[in-house]
CSV table of C-alpha atoms in Angstrom, one decimal:
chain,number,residue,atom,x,y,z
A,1,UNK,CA,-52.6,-59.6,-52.3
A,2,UNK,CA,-56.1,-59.5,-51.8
A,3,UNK,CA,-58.5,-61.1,-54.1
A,4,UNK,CA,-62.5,-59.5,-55.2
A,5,UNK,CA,-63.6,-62.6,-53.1
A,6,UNK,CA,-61.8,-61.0,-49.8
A,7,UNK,CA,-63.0,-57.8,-50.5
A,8,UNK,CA,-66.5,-59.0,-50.7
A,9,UNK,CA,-66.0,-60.9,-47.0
A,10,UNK,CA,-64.9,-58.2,-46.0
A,11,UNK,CA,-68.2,-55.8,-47.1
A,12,UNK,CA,-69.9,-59.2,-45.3
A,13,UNK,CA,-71.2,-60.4,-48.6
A,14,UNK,CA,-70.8,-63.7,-50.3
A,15,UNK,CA,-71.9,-64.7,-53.6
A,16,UNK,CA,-74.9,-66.6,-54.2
A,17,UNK,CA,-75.7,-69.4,-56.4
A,18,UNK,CA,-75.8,-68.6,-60.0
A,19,UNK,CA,-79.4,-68.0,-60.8
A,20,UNK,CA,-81.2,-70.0,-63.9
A,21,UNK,CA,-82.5,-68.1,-66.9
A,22,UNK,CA,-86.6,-67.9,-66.2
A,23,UNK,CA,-87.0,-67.6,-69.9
A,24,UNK,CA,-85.3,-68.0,-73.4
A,25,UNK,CA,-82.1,-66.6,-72.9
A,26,UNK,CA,-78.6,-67.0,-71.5
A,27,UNK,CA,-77.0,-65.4,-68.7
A,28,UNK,CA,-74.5,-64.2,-69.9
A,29,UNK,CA,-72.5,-63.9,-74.1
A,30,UNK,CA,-68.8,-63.1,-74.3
A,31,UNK,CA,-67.7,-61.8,-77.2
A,32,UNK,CA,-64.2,-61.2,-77.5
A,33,UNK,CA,-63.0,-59.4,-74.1
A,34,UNK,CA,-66.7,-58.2,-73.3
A,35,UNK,CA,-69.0,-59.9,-70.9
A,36,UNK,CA,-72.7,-59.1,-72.0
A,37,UNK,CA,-75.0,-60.4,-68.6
A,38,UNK,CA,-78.6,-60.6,-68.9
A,39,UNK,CA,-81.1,-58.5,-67.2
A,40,UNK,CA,-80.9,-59.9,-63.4
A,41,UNK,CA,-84.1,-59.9,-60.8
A,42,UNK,CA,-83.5,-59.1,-57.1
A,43,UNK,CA,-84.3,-62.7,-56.2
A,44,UNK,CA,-81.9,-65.1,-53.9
A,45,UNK,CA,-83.6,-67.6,-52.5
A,46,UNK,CA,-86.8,-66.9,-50.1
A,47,UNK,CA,-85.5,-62.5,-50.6
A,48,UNK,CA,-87.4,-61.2,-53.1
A,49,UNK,CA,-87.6,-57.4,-53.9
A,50,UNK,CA,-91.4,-57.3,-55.4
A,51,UNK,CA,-94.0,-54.5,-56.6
A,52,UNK,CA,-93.5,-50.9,-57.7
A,53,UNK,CA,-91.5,-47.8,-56.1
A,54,UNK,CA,-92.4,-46.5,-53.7
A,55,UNK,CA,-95.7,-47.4,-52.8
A,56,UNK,CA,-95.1,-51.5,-52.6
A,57,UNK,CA,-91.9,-51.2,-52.3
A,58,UNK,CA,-89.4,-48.5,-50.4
A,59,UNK,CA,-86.5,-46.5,-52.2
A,60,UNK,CA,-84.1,-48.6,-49.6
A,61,UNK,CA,-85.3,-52.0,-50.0
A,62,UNK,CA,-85.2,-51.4,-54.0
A,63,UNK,CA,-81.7,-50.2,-53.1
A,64,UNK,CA,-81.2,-53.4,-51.8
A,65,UNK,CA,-83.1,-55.5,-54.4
A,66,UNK,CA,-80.3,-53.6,-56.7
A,67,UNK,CA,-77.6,-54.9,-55.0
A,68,UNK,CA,-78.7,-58.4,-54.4
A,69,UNK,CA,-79.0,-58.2,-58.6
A,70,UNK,CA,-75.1,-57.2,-58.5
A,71,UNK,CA,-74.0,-60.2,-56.3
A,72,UNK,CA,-75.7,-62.4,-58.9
A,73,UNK,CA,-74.4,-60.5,-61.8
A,74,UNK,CA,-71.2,-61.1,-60.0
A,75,UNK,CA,-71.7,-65.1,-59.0
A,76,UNK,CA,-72.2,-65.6,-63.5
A,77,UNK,CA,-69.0,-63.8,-64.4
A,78,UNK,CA,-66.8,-65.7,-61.8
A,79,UNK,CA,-68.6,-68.9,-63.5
A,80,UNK,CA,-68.0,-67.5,-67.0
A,81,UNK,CA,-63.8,-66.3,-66.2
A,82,UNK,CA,-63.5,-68.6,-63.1
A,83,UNK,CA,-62.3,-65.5,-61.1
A,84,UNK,CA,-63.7,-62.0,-60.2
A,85,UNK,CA,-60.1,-60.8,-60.4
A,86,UNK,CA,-59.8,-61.0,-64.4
A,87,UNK,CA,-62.6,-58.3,-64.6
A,88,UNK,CA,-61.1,-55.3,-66.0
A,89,UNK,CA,-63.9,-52.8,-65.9
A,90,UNK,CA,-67.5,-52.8,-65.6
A,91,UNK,CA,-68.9,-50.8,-68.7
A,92,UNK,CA,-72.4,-50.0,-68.6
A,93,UNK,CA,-74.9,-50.9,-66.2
A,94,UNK,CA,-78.7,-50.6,-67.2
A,95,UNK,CA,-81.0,-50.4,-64.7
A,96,UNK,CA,-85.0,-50.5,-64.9
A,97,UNK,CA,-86.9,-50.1,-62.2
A,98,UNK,CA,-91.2,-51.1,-62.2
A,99,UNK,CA,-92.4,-47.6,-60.5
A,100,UNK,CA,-95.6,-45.5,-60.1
A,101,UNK,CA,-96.2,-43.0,-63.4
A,102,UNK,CA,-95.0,-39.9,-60.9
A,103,UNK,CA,-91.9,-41.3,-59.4
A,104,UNK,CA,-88.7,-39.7,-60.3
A,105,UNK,CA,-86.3,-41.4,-58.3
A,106,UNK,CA,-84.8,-44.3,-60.6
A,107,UNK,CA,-81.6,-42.8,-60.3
A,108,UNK,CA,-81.8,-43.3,-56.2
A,109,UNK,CA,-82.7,-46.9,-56.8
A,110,UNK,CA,-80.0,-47.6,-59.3
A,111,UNK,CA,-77.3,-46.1,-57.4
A,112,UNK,CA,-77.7,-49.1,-54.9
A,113,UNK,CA,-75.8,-51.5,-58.0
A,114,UNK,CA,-73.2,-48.9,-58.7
A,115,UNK,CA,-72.4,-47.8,-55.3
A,116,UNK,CA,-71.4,-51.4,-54.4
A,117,UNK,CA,-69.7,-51.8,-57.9
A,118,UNK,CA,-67.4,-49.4,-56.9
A,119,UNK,CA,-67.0,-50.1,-53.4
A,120,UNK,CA,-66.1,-53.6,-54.3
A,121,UNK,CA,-64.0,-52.9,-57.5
A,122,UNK,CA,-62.5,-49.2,-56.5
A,123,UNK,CA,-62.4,-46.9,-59.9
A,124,UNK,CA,-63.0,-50.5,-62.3
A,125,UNK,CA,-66.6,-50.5,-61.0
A,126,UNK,CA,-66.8,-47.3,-62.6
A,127,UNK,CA,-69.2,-47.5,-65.3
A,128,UNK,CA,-71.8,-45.6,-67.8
A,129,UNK,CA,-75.5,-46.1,-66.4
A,130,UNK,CA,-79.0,-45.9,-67.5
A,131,UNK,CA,-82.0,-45.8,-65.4
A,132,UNK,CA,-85.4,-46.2,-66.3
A,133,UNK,CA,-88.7,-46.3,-64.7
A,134,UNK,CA,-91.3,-48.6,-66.4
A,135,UNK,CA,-94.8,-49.8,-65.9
A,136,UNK,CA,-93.8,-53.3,-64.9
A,137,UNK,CA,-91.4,-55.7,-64.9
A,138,UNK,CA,-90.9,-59.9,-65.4
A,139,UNK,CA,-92.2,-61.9,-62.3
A,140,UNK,CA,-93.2,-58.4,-60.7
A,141,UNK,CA,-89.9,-57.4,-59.2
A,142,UNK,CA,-88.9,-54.4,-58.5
A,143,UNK,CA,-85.9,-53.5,-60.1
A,144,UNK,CA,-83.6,-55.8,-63.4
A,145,UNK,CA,-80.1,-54.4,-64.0
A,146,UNK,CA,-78.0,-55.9,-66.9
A,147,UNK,CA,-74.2,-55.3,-67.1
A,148,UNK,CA,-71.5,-54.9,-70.0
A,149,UNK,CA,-68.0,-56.0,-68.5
A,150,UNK,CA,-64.3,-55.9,-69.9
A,151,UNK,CA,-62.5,-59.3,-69.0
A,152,UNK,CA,-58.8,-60.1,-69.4
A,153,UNK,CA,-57.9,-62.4,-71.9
């Protein structure tokens, strides 16, 4: 049977090191079976996803700042669980993305997490969404998504 972490060799990805909080907060709070992960930057390592959409920073590479967010995401709940295989459902995923006053494509950018949601978890990385433009964000990135995520017991 093939495990979450063969899928993701398979897309090519791997998960990255689990990223410290920059601030007063915890990555993530479990409360019963729900994961609640804090708001993640497009940051792994020297990659960096910085400035506003579109005019630092291209609908694609936000795209791609989204999705390095989701491997982090991902790299705290297999610490929290111990395996990417007990997630049961991602539930909400919140996106914000730092943008110029007359861009309308948030929902463009945000598309980058859930897309490779649910190309990694099939219909489980289906989820409910928000995305949000806003004037700016912490450490001048780009895009933050947060996630809400049913675990097995």
């Amino acid at each position: 049977m093939s495990t979450i972490l063969d899928k993701l060799a398979s897309l090519g990805l791997t998960l990255p090191a689990v990223p410290a909080p920059v601030a007063a907060y915890v990555n993530c709070v479990r409360t019963g079976n729900l994961l609640f992960l804090s708001g993640g930057l497009p940051i792994d390592g020297d990659r960096k996803v910085i400035g506003k959409v579109p005019t630092d920073v291209s609908i694609e590479e936000a795209q791609e700042g989204a999705r390095i967010i989701v491997l982090n995401r991902l790299a705290i709940i297999q610490e929290e669980i111990g395996s990417l295989d007990k997630v049961k459902r991602i539930v909400a995923l919140n996106g914000f993305v730092s943008s110029e006053p007359d861009f309308y494509g948030h929902p463009q950018v945000v598309n980058g997490a859930s897309e490779l949601l649910v190309e990694i978890f099939g219909d489980k990385g289906k989820h409910s969404r928000t995305a949000l433009g806003v004037a700016a964000l912490p450490l001048n990135v780009a895009v933050e998504i947060n996630l809400i995520v049913e675990v097995e017991d």
